[in-house]
Coordinates of C-alpha atoms and ligand atoms in Angstrom, one line a residue:
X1 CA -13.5 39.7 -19.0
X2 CA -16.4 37.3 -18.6
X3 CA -18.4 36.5 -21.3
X4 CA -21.7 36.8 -21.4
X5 CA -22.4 34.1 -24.2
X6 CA -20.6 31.2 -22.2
X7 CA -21.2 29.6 -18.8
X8 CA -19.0 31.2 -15.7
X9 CA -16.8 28.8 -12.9
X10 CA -15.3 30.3 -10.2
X11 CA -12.2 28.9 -8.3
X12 CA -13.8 25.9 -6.0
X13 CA -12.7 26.6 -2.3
X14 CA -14.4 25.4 0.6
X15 CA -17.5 23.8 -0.3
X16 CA -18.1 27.3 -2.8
X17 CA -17.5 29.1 -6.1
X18 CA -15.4 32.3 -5.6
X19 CA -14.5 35.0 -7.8
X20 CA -10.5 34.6 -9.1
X21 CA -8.4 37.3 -9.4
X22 CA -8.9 37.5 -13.4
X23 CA -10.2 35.0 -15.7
X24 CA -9.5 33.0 -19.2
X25 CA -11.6 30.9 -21.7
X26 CA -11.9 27.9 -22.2
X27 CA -12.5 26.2 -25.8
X28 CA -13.9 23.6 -27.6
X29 CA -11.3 22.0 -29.6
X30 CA -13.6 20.7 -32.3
X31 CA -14.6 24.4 -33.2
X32 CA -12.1 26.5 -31.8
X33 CA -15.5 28.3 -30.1
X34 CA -15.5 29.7 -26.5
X35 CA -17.6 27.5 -24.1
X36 CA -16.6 28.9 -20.8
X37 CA -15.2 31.7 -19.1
X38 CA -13.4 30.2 -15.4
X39 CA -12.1 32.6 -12.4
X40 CA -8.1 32.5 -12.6
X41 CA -7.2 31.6 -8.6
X42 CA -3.9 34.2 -9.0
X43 CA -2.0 33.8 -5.4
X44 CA -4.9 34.9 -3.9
X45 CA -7.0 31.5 -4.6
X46 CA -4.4 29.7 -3.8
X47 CA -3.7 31.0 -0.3
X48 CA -7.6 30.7 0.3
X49 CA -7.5 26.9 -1.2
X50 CA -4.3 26.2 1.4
X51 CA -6.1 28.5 4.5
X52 CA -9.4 26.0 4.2
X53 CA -7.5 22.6 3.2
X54 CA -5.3 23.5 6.7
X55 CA -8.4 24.3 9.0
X56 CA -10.4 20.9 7.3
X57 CA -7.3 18.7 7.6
X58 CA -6.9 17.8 10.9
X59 CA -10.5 16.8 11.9
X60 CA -10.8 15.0 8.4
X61 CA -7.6 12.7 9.5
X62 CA -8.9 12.5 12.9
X63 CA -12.0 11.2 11.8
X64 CA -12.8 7.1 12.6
X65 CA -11.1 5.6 9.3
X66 CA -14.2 3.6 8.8
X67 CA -16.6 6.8 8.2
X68 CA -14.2 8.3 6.1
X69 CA -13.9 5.4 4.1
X70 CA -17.8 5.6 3.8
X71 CA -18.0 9.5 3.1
X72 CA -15.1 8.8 0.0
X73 CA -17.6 5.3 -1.5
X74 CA -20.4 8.5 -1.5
X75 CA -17.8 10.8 -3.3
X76 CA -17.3 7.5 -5.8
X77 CA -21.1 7.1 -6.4
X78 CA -21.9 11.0 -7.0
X79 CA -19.0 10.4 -9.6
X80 CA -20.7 7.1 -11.0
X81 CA -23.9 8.6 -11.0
X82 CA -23.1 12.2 -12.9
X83 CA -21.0 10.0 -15.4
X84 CA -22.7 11.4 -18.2
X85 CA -22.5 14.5 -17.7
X86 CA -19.0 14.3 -16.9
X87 CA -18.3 12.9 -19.8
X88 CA -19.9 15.5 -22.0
X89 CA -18.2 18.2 -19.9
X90 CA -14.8 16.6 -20.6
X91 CA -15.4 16.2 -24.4
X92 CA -16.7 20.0 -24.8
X93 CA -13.2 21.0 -23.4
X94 CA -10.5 18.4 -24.5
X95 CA -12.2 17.3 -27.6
X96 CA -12.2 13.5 -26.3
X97 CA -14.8 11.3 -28.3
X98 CA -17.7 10.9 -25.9
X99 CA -17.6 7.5 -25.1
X100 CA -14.3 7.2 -23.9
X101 CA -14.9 10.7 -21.8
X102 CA -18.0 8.4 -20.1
X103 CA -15.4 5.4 -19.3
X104 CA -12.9 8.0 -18.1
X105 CA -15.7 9.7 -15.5
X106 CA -16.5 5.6 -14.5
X107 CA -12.6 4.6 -13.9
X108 CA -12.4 7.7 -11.5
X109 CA -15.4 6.6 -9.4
X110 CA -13.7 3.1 -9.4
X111 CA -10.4 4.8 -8.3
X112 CA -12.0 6.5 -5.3
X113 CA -13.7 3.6 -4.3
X114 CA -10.9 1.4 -4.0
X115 CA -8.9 4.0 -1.9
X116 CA -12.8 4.4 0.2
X117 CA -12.0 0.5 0.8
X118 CA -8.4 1.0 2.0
X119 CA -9.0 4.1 4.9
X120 CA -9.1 0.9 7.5
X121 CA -6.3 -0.9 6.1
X122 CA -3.3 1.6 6.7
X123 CA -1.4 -0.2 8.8
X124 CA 1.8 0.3 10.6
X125 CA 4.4 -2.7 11.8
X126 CA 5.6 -4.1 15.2
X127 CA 9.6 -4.2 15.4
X128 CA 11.5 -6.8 17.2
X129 CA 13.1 -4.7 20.1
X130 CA 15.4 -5.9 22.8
X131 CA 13.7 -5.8 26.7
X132 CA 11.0 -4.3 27.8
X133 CA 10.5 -2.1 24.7
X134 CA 7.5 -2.0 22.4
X135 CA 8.4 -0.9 18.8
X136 CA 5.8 -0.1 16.3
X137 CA 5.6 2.0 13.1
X138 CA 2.5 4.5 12.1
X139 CA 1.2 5.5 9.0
X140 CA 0.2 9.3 9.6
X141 CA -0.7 11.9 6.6
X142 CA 1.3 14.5 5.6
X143 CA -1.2 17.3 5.7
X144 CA -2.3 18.9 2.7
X145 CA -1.6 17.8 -1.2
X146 CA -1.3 19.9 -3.9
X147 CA -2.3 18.6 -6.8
X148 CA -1.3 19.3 -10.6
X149 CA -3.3 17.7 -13.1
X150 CA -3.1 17.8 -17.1
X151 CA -6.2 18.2 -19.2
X152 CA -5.4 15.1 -21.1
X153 CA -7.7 12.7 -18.6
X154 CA -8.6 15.5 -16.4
X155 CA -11.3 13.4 -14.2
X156 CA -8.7 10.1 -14.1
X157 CA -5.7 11.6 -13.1
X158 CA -7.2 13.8 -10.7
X159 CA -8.8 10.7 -8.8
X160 CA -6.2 8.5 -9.2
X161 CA -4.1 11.5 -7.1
X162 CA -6.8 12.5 -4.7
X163 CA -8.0 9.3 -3.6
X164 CA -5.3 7.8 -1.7
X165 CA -4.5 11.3 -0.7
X166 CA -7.6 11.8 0.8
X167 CA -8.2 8.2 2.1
X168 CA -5.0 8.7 3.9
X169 CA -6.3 11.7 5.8
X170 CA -4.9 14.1 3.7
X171 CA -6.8 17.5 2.5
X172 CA -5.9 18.4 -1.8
X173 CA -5.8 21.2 -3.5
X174 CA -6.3 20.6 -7.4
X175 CA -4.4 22.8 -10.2
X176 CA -6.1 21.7 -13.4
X177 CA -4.7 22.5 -16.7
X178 CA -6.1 25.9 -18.1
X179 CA -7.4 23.6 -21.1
X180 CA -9.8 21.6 -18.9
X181 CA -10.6 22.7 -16.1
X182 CA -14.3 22.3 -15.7
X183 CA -14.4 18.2 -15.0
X184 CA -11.9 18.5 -12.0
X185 CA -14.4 22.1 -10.8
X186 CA -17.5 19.8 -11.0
X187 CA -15.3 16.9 -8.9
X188 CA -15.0 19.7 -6.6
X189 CA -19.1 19.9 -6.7
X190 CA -19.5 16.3 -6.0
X191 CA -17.3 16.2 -3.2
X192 CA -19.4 18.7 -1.2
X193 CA -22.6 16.9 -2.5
X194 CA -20.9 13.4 -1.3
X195 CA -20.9 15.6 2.4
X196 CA -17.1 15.5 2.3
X197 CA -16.0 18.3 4.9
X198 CA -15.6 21.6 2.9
X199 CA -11.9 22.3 2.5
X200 CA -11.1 18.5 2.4
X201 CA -11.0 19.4 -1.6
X202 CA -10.3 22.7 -3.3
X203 CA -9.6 23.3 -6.9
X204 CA -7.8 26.3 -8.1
X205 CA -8.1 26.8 -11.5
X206 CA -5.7 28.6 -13.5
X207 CA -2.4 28.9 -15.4
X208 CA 0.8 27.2 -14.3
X209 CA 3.5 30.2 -13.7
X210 CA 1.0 31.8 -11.9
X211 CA -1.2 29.4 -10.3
X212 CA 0.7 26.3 -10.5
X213 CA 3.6 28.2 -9.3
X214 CA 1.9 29.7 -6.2
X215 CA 0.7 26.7 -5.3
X216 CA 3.7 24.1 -5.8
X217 CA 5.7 26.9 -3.9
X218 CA 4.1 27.3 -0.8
X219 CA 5.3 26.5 2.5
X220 CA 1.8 25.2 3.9
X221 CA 2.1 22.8 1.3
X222 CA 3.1 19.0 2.5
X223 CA 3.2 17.1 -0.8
X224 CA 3.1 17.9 -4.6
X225 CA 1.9 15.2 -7.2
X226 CA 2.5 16.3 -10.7
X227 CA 1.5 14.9 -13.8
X228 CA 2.5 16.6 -17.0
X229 CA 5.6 17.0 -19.2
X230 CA 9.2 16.5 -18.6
X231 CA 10.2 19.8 -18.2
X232 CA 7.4 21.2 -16.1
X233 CA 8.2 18.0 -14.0
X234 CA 11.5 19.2 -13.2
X235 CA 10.8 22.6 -12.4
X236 CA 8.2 21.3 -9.9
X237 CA 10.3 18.7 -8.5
X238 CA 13.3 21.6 -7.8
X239 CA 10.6 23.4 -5.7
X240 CA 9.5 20.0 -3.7
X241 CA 12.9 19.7 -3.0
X242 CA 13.6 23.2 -1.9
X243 CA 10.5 22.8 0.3
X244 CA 11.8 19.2 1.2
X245 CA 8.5 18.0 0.3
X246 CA 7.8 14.6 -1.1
X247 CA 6.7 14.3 -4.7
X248 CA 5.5 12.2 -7.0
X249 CA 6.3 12.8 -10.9
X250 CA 4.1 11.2 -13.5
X251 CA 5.8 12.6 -16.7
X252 CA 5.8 11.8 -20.5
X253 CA 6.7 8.5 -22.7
X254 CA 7.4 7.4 -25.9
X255 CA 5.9 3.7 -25.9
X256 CA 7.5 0.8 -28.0
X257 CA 5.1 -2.1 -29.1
X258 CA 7.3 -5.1 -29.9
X259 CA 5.3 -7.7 -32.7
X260 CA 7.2 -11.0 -32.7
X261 CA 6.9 -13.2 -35.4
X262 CA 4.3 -15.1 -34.2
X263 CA 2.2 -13.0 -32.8
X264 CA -1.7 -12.7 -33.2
X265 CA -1.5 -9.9 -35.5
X266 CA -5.4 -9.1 -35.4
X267 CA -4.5 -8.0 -32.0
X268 CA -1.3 -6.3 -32.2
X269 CA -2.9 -4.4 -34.9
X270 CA -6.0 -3.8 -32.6
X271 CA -3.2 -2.2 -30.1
X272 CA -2.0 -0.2 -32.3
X273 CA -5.4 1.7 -33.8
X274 CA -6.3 2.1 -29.6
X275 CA -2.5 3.5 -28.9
X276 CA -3.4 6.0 -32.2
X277 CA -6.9 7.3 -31.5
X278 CA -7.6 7.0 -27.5
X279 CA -7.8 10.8 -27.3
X280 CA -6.3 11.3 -30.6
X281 CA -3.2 9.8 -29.1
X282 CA -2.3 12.7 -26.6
X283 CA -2.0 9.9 -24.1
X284 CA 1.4 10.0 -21.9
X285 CA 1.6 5.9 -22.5
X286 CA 0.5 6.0 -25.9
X287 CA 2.1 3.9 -27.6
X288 CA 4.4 5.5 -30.8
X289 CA 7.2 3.1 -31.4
X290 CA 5.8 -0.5 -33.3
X291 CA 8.7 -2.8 -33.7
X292 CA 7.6 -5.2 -36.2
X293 CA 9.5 -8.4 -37.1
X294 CA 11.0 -8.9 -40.5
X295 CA 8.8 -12.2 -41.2
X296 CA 5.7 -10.3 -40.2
X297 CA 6.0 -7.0 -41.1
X298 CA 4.5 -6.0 -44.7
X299 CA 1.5 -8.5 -43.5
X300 CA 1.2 -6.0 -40.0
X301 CA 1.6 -2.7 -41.9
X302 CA -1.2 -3.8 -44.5
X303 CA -3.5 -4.4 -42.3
X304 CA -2.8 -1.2 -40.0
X305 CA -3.3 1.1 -43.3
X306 CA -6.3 -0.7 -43.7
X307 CA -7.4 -0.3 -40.6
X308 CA -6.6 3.5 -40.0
X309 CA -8.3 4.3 -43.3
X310 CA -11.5 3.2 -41.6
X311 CA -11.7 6.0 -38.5
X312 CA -13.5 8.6 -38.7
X313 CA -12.9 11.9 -37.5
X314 CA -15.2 14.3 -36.1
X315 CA -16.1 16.8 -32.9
X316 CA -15.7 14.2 -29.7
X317 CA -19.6 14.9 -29.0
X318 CA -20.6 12.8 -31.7
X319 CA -18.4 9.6 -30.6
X320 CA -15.9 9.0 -33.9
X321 CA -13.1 6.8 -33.7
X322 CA -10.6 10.0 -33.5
X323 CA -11.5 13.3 -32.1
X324 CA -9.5 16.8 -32.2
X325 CA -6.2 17.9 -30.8
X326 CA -6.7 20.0 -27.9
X327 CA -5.3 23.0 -28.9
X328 CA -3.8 25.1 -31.8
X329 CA -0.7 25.1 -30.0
X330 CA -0.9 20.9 -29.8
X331 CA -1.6 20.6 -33.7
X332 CA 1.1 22.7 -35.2
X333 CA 3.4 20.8 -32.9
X334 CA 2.3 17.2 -34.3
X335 CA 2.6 19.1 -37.9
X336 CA 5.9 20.3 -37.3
X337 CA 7.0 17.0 -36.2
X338 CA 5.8 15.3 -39.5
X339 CA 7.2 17.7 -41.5
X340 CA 10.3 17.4 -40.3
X341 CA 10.5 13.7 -40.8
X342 CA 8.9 13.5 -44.0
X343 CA 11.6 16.1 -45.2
X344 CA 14.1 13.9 -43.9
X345 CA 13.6 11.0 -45.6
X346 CA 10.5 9.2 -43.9
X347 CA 7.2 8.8 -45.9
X348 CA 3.5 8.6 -44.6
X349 CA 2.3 5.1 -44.8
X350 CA -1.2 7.0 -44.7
X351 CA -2.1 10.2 -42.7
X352 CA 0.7 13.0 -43.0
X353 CA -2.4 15.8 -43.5
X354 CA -4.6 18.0 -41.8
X355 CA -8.4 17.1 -42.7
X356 CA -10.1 20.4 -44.4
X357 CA -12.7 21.1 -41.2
X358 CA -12.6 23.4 -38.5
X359 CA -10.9 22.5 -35.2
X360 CA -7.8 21.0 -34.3
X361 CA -7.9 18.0 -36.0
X362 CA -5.4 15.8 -37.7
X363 CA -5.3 12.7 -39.6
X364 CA -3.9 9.4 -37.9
X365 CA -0.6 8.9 -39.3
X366 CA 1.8 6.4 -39.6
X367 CA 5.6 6.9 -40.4
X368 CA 7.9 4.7 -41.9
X369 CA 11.7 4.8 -42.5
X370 CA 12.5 7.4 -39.9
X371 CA 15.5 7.1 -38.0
X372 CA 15.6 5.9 -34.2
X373 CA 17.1 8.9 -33.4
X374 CA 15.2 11.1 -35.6
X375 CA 12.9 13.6 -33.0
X376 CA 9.6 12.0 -34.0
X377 CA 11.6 8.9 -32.7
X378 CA 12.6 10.2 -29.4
X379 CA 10.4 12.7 -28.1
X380 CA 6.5 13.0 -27.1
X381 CA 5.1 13.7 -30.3
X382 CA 1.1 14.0 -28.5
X383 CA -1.1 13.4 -31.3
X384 CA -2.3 10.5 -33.4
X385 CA 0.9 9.4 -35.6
X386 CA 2.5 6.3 -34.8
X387 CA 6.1 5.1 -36.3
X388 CA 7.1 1.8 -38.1
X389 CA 10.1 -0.1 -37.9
X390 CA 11.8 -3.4 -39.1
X391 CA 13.3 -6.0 -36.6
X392 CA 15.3 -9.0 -37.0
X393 CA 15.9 -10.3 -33.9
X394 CA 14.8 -10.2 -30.1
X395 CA 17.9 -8.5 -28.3
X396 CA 17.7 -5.9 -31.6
X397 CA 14.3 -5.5 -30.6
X398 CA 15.2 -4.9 -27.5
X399 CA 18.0 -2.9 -27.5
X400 CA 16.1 -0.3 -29.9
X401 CA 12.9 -0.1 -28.0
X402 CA 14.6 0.8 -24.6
X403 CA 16.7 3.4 -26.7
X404 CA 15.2 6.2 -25.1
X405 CA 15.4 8.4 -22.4
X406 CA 11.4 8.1 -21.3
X407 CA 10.4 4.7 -19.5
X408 CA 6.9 4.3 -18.6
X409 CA 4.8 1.6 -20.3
X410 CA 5.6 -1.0 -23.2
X411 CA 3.5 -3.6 -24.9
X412 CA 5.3 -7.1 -26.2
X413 CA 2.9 -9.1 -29.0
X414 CA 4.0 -12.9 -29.0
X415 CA 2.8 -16.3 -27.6
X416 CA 5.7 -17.9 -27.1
X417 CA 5.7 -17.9 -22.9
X418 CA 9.7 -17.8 -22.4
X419 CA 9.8 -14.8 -24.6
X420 CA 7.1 -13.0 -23.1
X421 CA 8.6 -13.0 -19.7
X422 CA 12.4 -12.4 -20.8
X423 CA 11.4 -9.7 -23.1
X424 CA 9.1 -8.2 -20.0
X425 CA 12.2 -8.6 -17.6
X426 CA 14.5 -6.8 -20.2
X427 CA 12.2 -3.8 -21.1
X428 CA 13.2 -0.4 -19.2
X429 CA 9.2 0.7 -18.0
X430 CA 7.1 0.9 -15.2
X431 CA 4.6 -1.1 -17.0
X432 CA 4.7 -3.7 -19.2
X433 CA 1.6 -5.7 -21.1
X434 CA 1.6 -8.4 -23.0
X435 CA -0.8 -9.1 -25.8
X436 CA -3.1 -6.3 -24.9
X437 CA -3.0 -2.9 -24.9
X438 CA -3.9 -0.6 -21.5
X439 CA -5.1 -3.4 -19.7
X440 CA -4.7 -0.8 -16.3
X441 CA -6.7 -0.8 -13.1
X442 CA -6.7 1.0 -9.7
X443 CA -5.1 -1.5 -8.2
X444 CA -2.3 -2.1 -10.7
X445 CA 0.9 0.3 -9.5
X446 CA 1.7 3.2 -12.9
X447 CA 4.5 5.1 -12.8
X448 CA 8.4 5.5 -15.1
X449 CA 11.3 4.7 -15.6
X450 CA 14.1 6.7 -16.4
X451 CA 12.7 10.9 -17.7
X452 CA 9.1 9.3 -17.2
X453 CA 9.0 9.8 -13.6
X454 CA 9.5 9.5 -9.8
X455 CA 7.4 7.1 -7.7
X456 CA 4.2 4.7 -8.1
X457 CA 0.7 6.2 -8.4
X458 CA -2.1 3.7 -7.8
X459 CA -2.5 0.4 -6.1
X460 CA -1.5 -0.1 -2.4
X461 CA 1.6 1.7 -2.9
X462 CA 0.4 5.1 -3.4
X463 CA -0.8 5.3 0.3
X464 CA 3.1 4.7 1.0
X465 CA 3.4 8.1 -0.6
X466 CA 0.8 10.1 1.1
X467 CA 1.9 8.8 4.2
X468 CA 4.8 9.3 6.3
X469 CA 6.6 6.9 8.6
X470 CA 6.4 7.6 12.7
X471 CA 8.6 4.9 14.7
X472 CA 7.2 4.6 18.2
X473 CA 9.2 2.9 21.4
X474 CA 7.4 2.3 24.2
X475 CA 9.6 1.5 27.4
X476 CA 7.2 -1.1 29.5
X477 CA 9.3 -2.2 32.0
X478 CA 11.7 -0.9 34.1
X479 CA 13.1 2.6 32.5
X480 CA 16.2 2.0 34.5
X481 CA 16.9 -1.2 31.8
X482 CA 15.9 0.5 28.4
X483 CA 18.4 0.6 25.7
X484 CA 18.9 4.4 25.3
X485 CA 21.6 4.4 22.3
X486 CA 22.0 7.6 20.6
Ligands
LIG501 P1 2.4 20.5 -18.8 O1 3.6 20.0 -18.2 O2 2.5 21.6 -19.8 O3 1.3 20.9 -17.8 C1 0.8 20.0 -16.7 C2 0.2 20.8 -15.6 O4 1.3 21.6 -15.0 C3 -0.8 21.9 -16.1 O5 -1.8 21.9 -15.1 C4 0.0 23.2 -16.1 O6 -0.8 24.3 -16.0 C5 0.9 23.0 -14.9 N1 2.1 23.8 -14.8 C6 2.7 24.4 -15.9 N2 3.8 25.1 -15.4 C7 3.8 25.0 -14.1 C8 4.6 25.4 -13.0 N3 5.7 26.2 -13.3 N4 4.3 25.1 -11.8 C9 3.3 24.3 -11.5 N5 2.4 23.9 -12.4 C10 2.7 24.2 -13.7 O7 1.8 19.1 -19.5 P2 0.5 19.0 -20.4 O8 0.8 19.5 -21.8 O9 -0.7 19.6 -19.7 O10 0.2 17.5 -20.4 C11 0.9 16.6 -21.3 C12 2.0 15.9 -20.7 O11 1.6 15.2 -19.5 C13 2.7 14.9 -21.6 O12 4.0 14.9 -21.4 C14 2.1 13.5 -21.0 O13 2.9 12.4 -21.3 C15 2.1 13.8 -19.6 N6 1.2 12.9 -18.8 C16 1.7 12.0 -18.0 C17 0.9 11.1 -17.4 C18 1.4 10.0 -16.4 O14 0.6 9.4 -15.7 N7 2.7 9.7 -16.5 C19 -0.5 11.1 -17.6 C20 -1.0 12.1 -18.4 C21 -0.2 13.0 -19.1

């Protein structure tokens, strides 16, 4: 089924392109066109991937920390330097305008390079001990990682898994979304390029009941790290736990933004256009919920309409404010959703339409008047429509913004400092910011609350979770005197 017209990838397995055991398009967003044809890995890629991650994994941990360290920084510069073309690979498949697809292939070079600078800083403890006992604790790998990554940030998310998975001494095996797979297969490239040891990082392209499946499933895996939807979440953390596998879940959200009374309003506005067009708002902590005081709020929704009214929309290549959703699928689910509330009662502040063009696109929205439990209240809505509502008071505000059962980033608007830090401490998420919005970095632990997810990528903490805990005892002395309990 390839096709002759479009460019060809094959499933990336140590250090090489192979053939898959079928193969599916991939399309550009902005036109609905073809632009690739990519090898489906079937169980037969997979078990490849997982034969080669296996034979590289051992050497690769064995290897002196420091020269791993250096061969990931050469991994992080290949990244750095193809940039660019990352970036326009990424837009032709998500639809992603073009300068944030450039800053996205940038933040994953900076991801790998700060797990490059932490492969000599893995350390393990000493434990008091009575007698002549030496207690210690090591940090040793798991094995091998399997990896499933979204096509919403393709190049980030696959970074911000792999490199403190592979800094650890772990091999990976990436399962990209069928949507985008061709940034995470030229990652694969670049790792080979970088001299990383060929079957230190596979990528398996392909679909997820197939693929995924095969993968996630397979005994010769040693640790899943999913990031996706709710429910695909769950069925991948049942098979972990099956396995008896440790996994990390990085699942959805539905972000409040809280605007106190006196807040700077230029910038909670400001929050609010990023939260609605950063990749047309299919972004898991987008944010979707604005809380806007009573004393503030026909002054804040003035100057949003204003400001939304002022994107423009086009393919991602040329750089507007808002590109495409990613697929046909993705757009008649944002429509439905809008439909649905406007039929119930809420009305479009502006937006509410799709634009006459080709492609996915749709026009930023804002809702007002819908219910909090209304479904474009509670659940991921992935596209660029954000809802209003009215506040009077900070426990109201609150209350209503951790009504929900996702948990996984908030932003609070005020500069009053006591508010700031109670409204901070009361707020159910893994992340909280406060006047700004994203305002994330390597080093700065993500992960949910609540249906949002299980564990902590990023920051020191992540090596916790590609590591497991050995306790050593060492008897010194006399083995006659050792404390042998248990
Ligand atoms: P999805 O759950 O449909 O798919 C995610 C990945 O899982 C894809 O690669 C898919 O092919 C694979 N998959 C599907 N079924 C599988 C199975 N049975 N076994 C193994 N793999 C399987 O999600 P999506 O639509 O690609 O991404 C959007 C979702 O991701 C949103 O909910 C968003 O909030 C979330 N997300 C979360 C984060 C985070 O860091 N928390 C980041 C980005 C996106």
């Amino acid at each position: 089924m390839q096709d002759e017209r479009t460019e060809y990838r094959g499933v990336y397995v140590n250090g090489e392109f192979h053939d898959g055991v079928d193969s599916f398009r991939v399309e550009n967003p902005a036109t609905g066109e073809p632009i690739a044809t990519v090898a489906e890995s079937g169980e037969q890629g997979v078990d490849d991937a997982l034969e080669s991650a296996n034979r590289a994994q051992p050497e690769w941990a064995a290897m002196d920390p420091a020269d791993r360290g250096r061969l990931l920084y050469r991994f992080a510069e290949a990244i750095a330097d193809h940039a660019e073309e990352l970036g326009e690979v990424v837009t032709r498949e998500n639809g992603r305008p073009i300068g944030q697809s450039k800053g996205l292939a940038d933040s994953a070079a900076d991801y790998i390079e700060y797990y490059a600078g932490l492969t000599t800083k893995i350390e393990g403890e000493t434990v008091p001990v009575p007698g002549t006992q030496q207690a210690f604790t090591r940090k040793e790998p798991l094995g091998v990682s399997a990896q499933i990554v979204p096509w919403n940030a393709p190049l980030l998310l696959c970074c911000r898994g792999i490199g403190p998975a592979l800094a650890a001494g772990n091999a990976a095996v990436v399962k990209p979304a069928p949507e985008a797979p061709l940034g995470p297969l030229k990652l694969g490239e670049l790792a080979t390029e970088a001299d990383l040891p060929d079957g230190v990082l596979n990528v398996v392209p392909g679909d997820g009941v197939t693929t995924g499946a095969a993968l996630t499933d397979d005994p010769r895996v040693d640790e899943i790290t999913f990031t996706g939807s709710v429910s695909t979440g769950q069925t991948v953390g049942k098979t972990a736990i099956d396995n008896v596998v440790p996994t990390a879940l990085e699942l959805g959200g539905k972000s409040p933004a809280i605007v106190f009374e006196d807040a700077n309003l230029e910038g909670a506005v400001e929050g609010a256009m990023k939260a609605l067009t950063l990749m047309s708002g299919q972004v898991c902590f987008a944010t979707t919920r604005v809380f806007v005081h009573e004393a503030r709020y026909d002054e804040f929704r003035d100057a949003l309409r204003e400001a939304v009214e002022s994107v423009s929309i086009g393919p991602g290549i040329e750089n507007p404010d808002l590109g495409p959703l990613v697929s046909e699928a993705g757009l008649g689910k944002v429509r439905r959703y809008v439909e649905q509330a406007l039929e119930n009662g809420a009305t479009a502040l502006t937006g509410g339409r799709t634009p006459d063009r080709d492609g996915y696109f749709y026009e930023p929205t804002v809702i007002e008047g819908a219910d909090d439990d209304a479904p474009i209240s509670r659940e991921e809505v992935f596209g660029p429509v954000i809802n209003l509502y009215e506040f009077s008071d900070e426990a109201e505000a609150v209350r209503r913004a951790n009504d929900t059962e996702f948990g996984l980033y908030a932003t609070v608007w005020t500069n009053d400092l006591g508010r700031a830090h109670r409204v901070a401490n009361g707020i159910e998420a893994g992340s909280v910011m406060v006047n700004q919005y994203s305002g994330s970095y390597p080093q700065t632990p993500f992960g949910g609350h609540k249906k949002s997810g299980l564990g902590r990528e990023k920051g020191m903490q992540a090596i916790d979770h590609y590591t497991q805990l050995k306790t050593v005892n060492i008897e010194y002395g006399d083995a006659s005197d050792g404390a042998l309990d248990g």
